[in-house]
PDB file of C-alpha atoms in Angstrom:
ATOM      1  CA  UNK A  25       0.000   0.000   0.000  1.00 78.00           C
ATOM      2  CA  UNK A  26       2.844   1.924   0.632  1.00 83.00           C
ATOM      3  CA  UNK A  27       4.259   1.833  -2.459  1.00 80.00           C
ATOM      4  CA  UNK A  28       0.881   2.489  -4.409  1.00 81.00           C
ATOM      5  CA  UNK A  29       0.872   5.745  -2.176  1.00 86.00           C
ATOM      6  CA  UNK A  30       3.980   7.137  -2.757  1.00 85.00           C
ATOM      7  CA  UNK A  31       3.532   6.566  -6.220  1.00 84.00           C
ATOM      8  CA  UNK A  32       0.260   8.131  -6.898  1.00 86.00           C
ATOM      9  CA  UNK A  33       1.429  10.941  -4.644  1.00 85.00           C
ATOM     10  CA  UNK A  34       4.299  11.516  -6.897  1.00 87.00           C
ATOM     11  CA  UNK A  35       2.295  11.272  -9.919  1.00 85.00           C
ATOM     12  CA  UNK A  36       0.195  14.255  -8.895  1.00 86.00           C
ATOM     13  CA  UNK A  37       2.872  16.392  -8.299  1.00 88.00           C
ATOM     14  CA  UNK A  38       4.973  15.322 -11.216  1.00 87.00           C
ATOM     15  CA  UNK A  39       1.996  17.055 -13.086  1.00 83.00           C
ATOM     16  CA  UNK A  40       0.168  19.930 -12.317  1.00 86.00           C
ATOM     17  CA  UNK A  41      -3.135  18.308 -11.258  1.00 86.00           C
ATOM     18  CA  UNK A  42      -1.748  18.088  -7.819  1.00 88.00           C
ATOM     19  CA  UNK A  43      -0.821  21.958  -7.830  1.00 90.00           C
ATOM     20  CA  UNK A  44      -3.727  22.877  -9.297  1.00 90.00           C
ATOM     21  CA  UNK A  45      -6.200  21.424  -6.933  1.00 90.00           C
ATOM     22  CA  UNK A  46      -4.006  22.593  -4.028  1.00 91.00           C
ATOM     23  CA  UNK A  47      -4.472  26.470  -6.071  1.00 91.00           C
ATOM     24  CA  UNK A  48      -8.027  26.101  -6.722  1.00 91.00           C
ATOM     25  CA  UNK A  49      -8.787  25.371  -2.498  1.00 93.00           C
ATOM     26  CA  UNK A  50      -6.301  28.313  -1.691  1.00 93.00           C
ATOM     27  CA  UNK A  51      -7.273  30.680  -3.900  1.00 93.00           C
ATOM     28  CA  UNK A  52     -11.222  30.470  -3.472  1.00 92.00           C
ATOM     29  CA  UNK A  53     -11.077  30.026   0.426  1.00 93.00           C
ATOM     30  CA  UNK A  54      -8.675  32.560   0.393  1.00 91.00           C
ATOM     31  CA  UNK A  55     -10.686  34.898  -1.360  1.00 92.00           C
ATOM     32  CA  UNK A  56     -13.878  34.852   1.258  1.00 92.00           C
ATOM     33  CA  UNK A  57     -11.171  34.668   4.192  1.00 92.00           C
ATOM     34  CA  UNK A  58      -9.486  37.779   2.962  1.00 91.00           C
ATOM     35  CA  UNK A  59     -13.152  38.937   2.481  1.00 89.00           C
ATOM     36  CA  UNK A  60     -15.158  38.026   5.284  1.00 86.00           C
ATOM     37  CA  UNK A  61     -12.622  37.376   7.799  1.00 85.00           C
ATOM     38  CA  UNK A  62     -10.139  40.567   7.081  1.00 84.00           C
ATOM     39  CA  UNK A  63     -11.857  43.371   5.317  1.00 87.00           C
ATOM     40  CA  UNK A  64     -14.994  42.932   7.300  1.00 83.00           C
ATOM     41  CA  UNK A  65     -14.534  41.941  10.536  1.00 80.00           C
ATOM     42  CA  UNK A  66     -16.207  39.097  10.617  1.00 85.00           C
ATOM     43  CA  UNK A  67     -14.585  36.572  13.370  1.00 86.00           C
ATOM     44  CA  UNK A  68     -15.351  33.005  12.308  1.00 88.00           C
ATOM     45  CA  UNK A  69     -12.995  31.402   9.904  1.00 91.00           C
ATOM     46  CA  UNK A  70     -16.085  28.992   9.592  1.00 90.00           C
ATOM     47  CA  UNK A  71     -17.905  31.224   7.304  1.00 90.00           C
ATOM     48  CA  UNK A  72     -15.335  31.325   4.372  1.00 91.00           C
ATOM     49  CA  UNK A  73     -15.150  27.509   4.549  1.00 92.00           C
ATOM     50  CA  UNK A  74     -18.947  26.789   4.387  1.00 91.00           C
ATOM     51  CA  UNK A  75     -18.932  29.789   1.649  1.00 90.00           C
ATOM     52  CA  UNK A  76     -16.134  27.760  -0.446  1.00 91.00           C
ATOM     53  CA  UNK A  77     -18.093  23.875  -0.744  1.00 91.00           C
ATOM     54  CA  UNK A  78     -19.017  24.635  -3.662  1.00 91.00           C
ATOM     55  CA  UNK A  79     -15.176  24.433  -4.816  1.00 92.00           C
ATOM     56  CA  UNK A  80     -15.441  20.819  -4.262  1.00 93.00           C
ATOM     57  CA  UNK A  81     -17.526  20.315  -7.613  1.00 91.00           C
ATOM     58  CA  UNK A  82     -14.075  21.425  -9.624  1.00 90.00           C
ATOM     59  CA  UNK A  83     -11.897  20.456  -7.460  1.00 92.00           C
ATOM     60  CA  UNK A  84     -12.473  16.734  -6.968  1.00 93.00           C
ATOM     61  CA  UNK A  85     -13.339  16.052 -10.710  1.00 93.00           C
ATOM     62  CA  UNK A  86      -9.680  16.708 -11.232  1.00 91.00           C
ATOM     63  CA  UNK A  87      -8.124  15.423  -8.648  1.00 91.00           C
ATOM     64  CA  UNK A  88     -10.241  12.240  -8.793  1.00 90.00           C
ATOM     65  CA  UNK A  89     -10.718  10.995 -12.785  1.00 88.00           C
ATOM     66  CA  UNK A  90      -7.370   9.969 -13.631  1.00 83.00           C
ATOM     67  CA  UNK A  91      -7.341   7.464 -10.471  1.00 81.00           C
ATOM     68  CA  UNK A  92      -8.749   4.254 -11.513  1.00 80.00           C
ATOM     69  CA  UNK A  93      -9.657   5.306 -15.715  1.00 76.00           C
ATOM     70  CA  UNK A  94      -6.184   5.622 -16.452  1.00 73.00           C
ATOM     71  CA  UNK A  95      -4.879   2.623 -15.737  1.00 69.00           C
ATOM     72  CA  UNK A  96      -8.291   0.664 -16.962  1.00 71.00           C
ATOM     73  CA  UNK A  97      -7.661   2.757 -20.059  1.00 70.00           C
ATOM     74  CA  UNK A  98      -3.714   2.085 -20.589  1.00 67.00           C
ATOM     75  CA  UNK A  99      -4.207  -1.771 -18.699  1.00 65.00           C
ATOM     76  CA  UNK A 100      -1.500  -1.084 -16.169  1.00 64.00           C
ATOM     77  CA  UNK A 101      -4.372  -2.242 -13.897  1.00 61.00           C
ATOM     78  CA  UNK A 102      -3.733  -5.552 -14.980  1.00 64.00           C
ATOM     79  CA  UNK A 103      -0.318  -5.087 -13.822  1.00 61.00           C
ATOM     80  CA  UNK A 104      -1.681  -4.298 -10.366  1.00 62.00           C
ATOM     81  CA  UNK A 105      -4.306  -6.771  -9.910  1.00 62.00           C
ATOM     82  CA  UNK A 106      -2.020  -9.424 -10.788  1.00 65.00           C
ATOM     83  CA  UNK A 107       0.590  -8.205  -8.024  1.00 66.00           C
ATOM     84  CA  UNK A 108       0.722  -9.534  -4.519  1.00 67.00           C
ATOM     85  CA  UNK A 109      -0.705  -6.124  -3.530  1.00 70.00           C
ATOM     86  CA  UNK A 110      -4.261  -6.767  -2.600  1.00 80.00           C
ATOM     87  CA  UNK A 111      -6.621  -5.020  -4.421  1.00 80.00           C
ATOM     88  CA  UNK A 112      -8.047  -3.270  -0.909  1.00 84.00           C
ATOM     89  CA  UNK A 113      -4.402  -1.972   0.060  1.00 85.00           C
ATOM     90  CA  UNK A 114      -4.302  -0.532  -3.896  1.00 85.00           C
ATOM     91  CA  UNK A 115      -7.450   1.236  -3.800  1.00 88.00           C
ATOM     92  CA  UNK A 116      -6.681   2.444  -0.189  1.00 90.00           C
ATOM     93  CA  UNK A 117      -3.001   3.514  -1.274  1.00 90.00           C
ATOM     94  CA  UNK A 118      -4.657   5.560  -3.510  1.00 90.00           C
ATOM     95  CA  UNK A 119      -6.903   7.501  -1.812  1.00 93.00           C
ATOM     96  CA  UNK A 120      -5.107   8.494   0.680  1.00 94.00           C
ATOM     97  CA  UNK A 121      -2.749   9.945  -2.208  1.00 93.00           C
ATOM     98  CA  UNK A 122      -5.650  11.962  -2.890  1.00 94.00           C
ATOM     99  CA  UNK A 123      -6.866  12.970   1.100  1.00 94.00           C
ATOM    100  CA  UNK A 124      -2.791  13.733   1.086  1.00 94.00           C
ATOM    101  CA  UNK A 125      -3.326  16.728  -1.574  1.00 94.00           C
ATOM    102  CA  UNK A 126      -6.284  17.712  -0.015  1.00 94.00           C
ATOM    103  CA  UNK A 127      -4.795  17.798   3.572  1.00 94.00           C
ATOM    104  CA  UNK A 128      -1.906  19.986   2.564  1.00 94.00           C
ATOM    105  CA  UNK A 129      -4.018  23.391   1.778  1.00 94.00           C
ATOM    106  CA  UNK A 130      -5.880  22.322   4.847  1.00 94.00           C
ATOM    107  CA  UNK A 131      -2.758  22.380   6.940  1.00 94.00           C
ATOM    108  CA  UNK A 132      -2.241  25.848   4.987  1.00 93.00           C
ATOM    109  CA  UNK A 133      -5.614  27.064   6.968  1.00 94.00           C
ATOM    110  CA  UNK A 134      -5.090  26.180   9.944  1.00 93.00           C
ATOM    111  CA  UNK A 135      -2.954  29.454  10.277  1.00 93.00           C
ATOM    112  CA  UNK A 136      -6.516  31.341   9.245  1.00 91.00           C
ATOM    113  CA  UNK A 137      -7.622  31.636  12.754  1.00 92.00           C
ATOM    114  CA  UNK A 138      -4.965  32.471  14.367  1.00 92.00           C
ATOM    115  CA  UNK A 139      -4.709  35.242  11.705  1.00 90.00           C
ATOM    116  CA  UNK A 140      -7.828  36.418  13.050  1.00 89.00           C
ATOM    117  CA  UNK A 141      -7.006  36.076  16.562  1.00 88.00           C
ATOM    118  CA  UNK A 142      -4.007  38.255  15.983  1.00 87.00           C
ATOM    119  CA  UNK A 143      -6.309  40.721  15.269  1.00 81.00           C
ATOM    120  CA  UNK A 144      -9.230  40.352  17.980  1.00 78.00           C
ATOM    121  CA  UNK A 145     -12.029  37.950  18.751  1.00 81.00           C
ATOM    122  CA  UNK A 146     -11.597  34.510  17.680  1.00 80.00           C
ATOM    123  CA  UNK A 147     -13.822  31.230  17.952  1.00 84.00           C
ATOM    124  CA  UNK A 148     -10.649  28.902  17.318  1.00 89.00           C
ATOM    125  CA  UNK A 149     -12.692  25.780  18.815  1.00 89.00           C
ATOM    126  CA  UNK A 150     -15.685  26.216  16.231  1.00 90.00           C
ATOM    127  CA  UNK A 151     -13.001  27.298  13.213  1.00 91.00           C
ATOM    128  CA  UNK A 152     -10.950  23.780  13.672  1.00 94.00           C
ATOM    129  CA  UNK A 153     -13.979  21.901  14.457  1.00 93.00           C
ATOM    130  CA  UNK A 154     -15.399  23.272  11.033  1.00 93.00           C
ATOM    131  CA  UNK A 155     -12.133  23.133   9.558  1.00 94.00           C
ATOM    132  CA  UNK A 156     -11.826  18.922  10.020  1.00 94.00           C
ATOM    133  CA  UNK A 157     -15.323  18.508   8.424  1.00 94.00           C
ATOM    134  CA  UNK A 158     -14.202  20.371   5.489  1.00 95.00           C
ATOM    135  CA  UNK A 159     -11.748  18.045   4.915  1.00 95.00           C
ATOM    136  CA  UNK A 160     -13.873  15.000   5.748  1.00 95.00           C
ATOM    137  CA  UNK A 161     -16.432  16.666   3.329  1.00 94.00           C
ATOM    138  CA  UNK A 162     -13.517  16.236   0.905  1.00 94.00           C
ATOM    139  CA  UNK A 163     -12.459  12.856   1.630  1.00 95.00           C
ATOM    140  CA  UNK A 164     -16.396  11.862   0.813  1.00 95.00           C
ATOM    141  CA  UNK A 165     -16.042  13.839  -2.511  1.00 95.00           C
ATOM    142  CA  UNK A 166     -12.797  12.113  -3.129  1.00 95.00           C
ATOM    143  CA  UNK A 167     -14.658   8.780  -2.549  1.00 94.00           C
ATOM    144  CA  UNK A 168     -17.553   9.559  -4.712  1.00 94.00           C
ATOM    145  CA  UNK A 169     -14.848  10.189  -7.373  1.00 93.00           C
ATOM    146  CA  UNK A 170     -12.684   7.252  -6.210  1.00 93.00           C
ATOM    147  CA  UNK A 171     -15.684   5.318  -7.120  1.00 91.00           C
ATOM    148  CA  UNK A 172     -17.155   6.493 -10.634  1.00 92.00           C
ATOM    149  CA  UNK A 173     -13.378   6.653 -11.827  1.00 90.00           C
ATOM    150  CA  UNK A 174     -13.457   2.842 -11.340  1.00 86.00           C
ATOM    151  CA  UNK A 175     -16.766   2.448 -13.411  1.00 85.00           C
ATOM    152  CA  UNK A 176     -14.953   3.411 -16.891  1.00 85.00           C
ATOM    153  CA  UNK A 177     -11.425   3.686 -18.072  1.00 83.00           C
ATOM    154  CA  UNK A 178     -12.894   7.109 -19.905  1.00 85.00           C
ATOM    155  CA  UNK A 179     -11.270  10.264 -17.974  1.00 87.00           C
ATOM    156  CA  UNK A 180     -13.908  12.754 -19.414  1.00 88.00           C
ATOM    157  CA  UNK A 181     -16.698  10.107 -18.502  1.00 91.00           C
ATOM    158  CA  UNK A 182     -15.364  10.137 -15.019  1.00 90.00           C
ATOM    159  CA  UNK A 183     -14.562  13.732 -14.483  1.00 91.00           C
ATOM    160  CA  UNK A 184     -18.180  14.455 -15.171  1.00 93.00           C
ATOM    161  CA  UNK A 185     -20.354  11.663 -13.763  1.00 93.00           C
ATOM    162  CA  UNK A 186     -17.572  12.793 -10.463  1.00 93.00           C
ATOM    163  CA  UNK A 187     -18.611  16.694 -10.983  1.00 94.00           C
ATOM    164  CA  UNK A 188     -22.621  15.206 -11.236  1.00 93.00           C
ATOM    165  CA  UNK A 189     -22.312  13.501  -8.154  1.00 93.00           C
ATOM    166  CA  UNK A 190     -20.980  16.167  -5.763  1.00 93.00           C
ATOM    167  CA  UNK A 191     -23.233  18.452  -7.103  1.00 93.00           C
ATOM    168  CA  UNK A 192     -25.834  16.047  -6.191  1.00 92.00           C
ATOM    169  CA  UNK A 193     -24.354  15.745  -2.757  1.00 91.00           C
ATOM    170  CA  UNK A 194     -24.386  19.657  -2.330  1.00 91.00           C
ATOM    171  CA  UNK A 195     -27.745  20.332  -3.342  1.00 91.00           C
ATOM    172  CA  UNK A 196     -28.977  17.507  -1.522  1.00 90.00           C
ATOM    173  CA  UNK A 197     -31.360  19.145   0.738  1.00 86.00           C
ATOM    174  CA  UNK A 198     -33.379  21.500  -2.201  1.00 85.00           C
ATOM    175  CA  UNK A 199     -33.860  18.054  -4.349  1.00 87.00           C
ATOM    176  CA  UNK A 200     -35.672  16.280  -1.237  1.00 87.00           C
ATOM    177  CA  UNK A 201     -37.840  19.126  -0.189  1.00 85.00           C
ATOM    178  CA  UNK A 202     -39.134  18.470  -3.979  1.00 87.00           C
ATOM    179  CA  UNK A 203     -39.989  14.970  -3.210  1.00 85.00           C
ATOM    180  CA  UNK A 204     -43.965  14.597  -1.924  1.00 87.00           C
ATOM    181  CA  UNK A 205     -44.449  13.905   1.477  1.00 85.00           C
ATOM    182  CA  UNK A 206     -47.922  11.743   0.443  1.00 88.00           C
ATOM    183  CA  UNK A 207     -47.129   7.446   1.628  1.00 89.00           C
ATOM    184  CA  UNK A 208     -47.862   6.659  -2.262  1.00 88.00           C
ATOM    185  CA  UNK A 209     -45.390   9.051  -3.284  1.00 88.00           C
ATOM    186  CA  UNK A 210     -42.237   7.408  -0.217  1.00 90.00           C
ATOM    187  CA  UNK A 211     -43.862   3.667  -1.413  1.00 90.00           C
ATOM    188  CA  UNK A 212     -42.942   4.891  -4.981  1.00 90.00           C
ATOM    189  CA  UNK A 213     -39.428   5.997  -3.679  1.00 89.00           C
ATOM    190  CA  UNK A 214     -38.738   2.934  -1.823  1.00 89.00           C
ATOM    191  CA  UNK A 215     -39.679   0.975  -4.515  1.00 91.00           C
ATOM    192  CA  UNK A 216     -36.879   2.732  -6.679  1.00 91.00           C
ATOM    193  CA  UNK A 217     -34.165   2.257  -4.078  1.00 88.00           C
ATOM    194  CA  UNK A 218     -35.331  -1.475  -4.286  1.00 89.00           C
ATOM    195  CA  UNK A 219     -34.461  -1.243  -7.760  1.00 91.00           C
ATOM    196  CA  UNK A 220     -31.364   0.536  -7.045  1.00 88.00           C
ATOM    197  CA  UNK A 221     -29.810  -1.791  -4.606  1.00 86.00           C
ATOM    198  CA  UNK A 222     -31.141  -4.249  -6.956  1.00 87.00           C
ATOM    199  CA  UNK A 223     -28.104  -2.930  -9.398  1.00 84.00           C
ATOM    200  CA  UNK A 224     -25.636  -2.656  -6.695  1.00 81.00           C
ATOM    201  CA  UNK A 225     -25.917  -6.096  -5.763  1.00 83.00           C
ATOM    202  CA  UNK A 226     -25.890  -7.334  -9.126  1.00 81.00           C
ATOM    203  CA  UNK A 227     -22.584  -5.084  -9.429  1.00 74.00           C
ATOM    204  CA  UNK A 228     -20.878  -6.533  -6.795  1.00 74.00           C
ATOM    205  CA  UNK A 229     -21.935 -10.454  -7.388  1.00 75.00           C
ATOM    206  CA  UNK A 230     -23.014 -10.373 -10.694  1.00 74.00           C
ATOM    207  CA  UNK A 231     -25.842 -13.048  -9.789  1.00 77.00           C
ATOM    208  CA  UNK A 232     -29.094 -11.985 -10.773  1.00 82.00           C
ATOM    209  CA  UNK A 233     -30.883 -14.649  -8.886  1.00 85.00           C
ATOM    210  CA  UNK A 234     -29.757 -13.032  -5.406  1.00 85.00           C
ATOM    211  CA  UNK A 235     -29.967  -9.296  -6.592  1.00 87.00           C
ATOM    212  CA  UNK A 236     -33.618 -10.510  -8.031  1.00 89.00           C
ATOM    213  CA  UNK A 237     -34.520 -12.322  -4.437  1.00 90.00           C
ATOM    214  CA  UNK A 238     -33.200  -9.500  -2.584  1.00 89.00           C
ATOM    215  CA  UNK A 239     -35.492  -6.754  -4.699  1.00 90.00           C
ATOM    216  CA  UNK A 240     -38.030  -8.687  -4.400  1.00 91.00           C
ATOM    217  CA  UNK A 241     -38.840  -9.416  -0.109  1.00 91.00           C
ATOM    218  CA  UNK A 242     -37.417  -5.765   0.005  1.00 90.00           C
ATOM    219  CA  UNK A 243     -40.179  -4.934  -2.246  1.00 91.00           C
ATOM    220  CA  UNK A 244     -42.517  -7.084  -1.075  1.00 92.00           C
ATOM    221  CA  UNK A 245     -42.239  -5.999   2.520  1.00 91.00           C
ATOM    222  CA  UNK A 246     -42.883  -2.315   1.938  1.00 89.00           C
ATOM    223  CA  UNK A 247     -45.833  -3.370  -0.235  1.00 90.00           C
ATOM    224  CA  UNK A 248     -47.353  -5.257   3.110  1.00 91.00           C
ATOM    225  CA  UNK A 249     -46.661  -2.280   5.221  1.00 89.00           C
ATOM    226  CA  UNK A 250     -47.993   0.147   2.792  1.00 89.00           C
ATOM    227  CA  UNK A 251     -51.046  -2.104   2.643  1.00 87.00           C
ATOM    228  CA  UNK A 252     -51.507  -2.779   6.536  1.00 87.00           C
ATOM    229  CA  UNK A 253     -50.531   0.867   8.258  1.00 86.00           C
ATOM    230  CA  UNK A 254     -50.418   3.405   5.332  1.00 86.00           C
ATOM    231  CA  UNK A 255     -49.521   5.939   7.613  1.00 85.00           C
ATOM    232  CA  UNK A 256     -45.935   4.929   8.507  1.00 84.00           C
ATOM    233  CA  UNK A 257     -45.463   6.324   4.963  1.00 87.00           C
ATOM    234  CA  UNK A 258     -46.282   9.887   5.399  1.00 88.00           C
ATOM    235  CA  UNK A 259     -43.445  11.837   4.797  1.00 86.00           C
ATOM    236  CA  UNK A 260     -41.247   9.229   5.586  1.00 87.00           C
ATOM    237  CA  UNK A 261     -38.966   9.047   2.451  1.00 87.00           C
ATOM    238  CA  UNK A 262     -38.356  12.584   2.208  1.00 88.00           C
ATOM    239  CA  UNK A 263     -37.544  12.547   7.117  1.00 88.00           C
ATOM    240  CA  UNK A 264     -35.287   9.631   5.946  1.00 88.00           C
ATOM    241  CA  UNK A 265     -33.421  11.535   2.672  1.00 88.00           C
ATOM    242  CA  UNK A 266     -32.965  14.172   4.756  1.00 87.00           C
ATOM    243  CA  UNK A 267     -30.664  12.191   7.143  1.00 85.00           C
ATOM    244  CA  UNK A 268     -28.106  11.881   4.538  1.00 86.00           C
ATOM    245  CA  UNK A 269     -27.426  15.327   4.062  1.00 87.00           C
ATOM    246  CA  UNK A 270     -23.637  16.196   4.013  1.00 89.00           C
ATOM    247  CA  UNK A 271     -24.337  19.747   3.567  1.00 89.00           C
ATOM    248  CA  UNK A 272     -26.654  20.112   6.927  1.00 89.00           C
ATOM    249  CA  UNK A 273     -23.811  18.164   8.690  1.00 89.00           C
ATOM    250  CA  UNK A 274     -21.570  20.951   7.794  1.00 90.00           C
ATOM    251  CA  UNK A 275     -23.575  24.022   8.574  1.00 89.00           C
ATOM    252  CA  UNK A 276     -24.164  22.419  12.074  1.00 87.00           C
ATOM    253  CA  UNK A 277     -20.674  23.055  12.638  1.00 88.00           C
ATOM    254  CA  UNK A 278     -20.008  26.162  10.391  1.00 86.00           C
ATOM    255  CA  UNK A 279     -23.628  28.062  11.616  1.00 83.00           C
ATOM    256  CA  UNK A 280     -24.733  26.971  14.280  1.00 83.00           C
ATOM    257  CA  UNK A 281     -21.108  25.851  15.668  1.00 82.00           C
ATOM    258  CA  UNK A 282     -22.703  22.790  16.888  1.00 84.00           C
ATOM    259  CA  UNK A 283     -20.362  19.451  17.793  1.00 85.00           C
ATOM    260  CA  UNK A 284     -22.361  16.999  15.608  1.00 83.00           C
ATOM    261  CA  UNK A 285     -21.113  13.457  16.440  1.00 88.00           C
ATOM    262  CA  UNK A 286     -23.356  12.028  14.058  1.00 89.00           C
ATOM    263  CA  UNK A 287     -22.386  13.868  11.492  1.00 88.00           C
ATOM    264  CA  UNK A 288     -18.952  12.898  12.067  1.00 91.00           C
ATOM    265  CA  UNK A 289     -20.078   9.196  11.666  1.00 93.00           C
ATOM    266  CA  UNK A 290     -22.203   9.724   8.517  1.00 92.00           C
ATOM    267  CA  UNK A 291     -19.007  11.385   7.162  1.00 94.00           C
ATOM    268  CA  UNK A 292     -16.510   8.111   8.077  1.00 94.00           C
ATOM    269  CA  UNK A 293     -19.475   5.548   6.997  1.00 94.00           C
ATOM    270  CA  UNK A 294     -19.647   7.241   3.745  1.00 93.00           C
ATOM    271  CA  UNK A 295     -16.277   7.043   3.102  1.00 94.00           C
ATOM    272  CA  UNK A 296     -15.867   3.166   4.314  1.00 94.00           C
ATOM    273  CA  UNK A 297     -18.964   2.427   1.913  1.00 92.00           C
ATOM    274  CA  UNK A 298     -17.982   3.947  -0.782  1.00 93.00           C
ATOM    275  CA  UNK A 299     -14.065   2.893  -0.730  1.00 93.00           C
ATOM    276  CA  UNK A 300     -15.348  -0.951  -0.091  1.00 91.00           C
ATOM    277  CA  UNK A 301     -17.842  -1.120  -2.840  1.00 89.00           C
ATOM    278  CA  UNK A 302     -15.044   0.250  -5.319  1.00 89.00           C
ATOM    279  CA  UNK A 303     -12.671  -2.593  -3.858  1.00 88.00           C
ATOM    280  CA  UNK A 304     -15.446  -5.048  -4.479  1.00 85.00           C
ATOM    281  CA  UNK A 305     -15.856  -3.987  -8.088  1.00 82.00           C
ATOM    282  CA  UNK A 306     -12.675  -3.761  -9.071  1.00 81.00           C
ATOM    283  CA  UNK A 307     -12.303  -7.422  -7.052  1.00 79.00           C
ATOM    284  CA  UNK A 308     -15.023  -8.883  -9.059  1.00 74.00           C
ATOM    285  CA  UNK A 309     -13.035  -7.553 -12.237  1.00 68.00           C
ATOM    286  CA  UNK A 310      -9.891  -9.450 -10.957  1.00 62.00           C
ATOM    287  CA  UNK A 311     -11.377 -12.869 -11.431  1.00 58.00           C
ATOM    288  CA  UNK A 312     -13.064 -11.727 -14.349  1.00 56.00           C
TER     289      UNK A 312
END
């Protein structure tokens, strides 16, 4: 794993993606710090970062495409799936090349508040707080790109199905407050993420018999429900959505400058879910 690291690492910074990720987060959070946070007055370092998410859509795109396409693409992943290197230590090896460029303009603002408490009021506890769940907003980006990249050996294909994913992820909560809140309307939903796990399994075991089975009771149970206490379904795809927000996570510690521990954990499970299905479907292309 190691070795996969230091490679990758080296690869980004042989090239200019590296830099150029590392000048995008500088630059843009630096803009709104120098704005908010210096011209203005304004004491929370927080604000800038939940001001600069949005620099995640271009950011991780790039940082993220070349990952697992280019070797599909040039079949230097043969050379690695054949190694003794297990396919979970390559995939890991890898992204933490990537959480490695993000960390280092992280590092860089870290000196941010204590610019600001140079020069007055500070609220150093909320600015780091916020500051780590930037970067672990990254490291789920990263993942969603660590991810699609291994879905097609097409750079362009990845760079955009990454970009459409994070922006999904950051305009999570306006797309659920369009979903109804009626039970046929969450029975419909659920029905869909039947469907959709459906796919995943299939994905992962490609064995249509136990993706089929599992759709099915999935299906079949909500159906029962839905049929026996229609109201458990009020509202209740939309309350459950609305969970997975990454965005609300955030502004709990950016706005409100809450501690949210749960948060924290939907941040880590994200990033364990989405690293271990990419190790399973690049492990189900090993044997291929």
């Amino acid at each position: 794993m190691i070795a996969v690291y230091k490679r990758e690492l080296g690869a980004y910074f042989h090239s200019m993606t590296g830099y150029i990720c590392c000048a995008f987060l500088v630059c843009c959070v630096g803009i709104y710090f120098m704005a908010a946070n210096l011209f203005s007055g304004y004491p929370s370092f927080a604000y800038a970062l939940n001001s600069s998410l949005f620099i995640f859509m271009l950011t991780t795109p790039i940082l993220t495409m070349r990952s697992m396409a280019e070797d599909r693409r040039s079949k230097t992943d043969q050379l690695l799936l054949t190694s003794p290197v297990s396919v979970t230590k390559m995939v890991l090896g890898k992204y933490f090349a990537m959480l490695a460029v993000l960390a280092l303009p992280c590092l860089l603002f870290c000196l941010c508040p204590l610019i600001i408490k140079l020069n007055g009021t500070a609220t150093l506890a909320v600015d780091y707080a916020t500051l780590l769940m930037f970067f672990l907003l990254g490291s789920v980006c990263i993942a969603v790109g660590l991810l699609v990249s291994s879905l097609t050996e097409s750079q362009v294909i990845a760079a955009i199905g990454t970009f459409g994913a994070v922006l999904l992820l950051l305009l999570w909560n306006s797309l659920v407050s369009y979903i109804p809140s009626s039970a046929a309307a969450s029975l419909v939903g659920f029905l869909l993420l039947d469907l959709l796990l459906g796919v995943v399994i299939h994905a992962l075991t490609g064995n249509y018999l136990v993706s089929g089975i599992v759709t099915a009771v999935a299906a079949a149970g909500e159906v029962i429900v839905y049929l026996v206490q229609r109201s458990h379904f009020d509202n209740l795809l939309p309350t459950l959505l609305d969970k997975f927000s990454v965005t609300e996570v955030f502004s709990n510690f950016a706005s409100y400058h809450l501690f949210d521990f749960t948060g924290l954990i939907l941040y880590l499970s994200l990033d364990f879910l989405l690293v271990f299905i990419t190790v399973q479907l690049i492990q189900r292309r090993r044997y291929c």
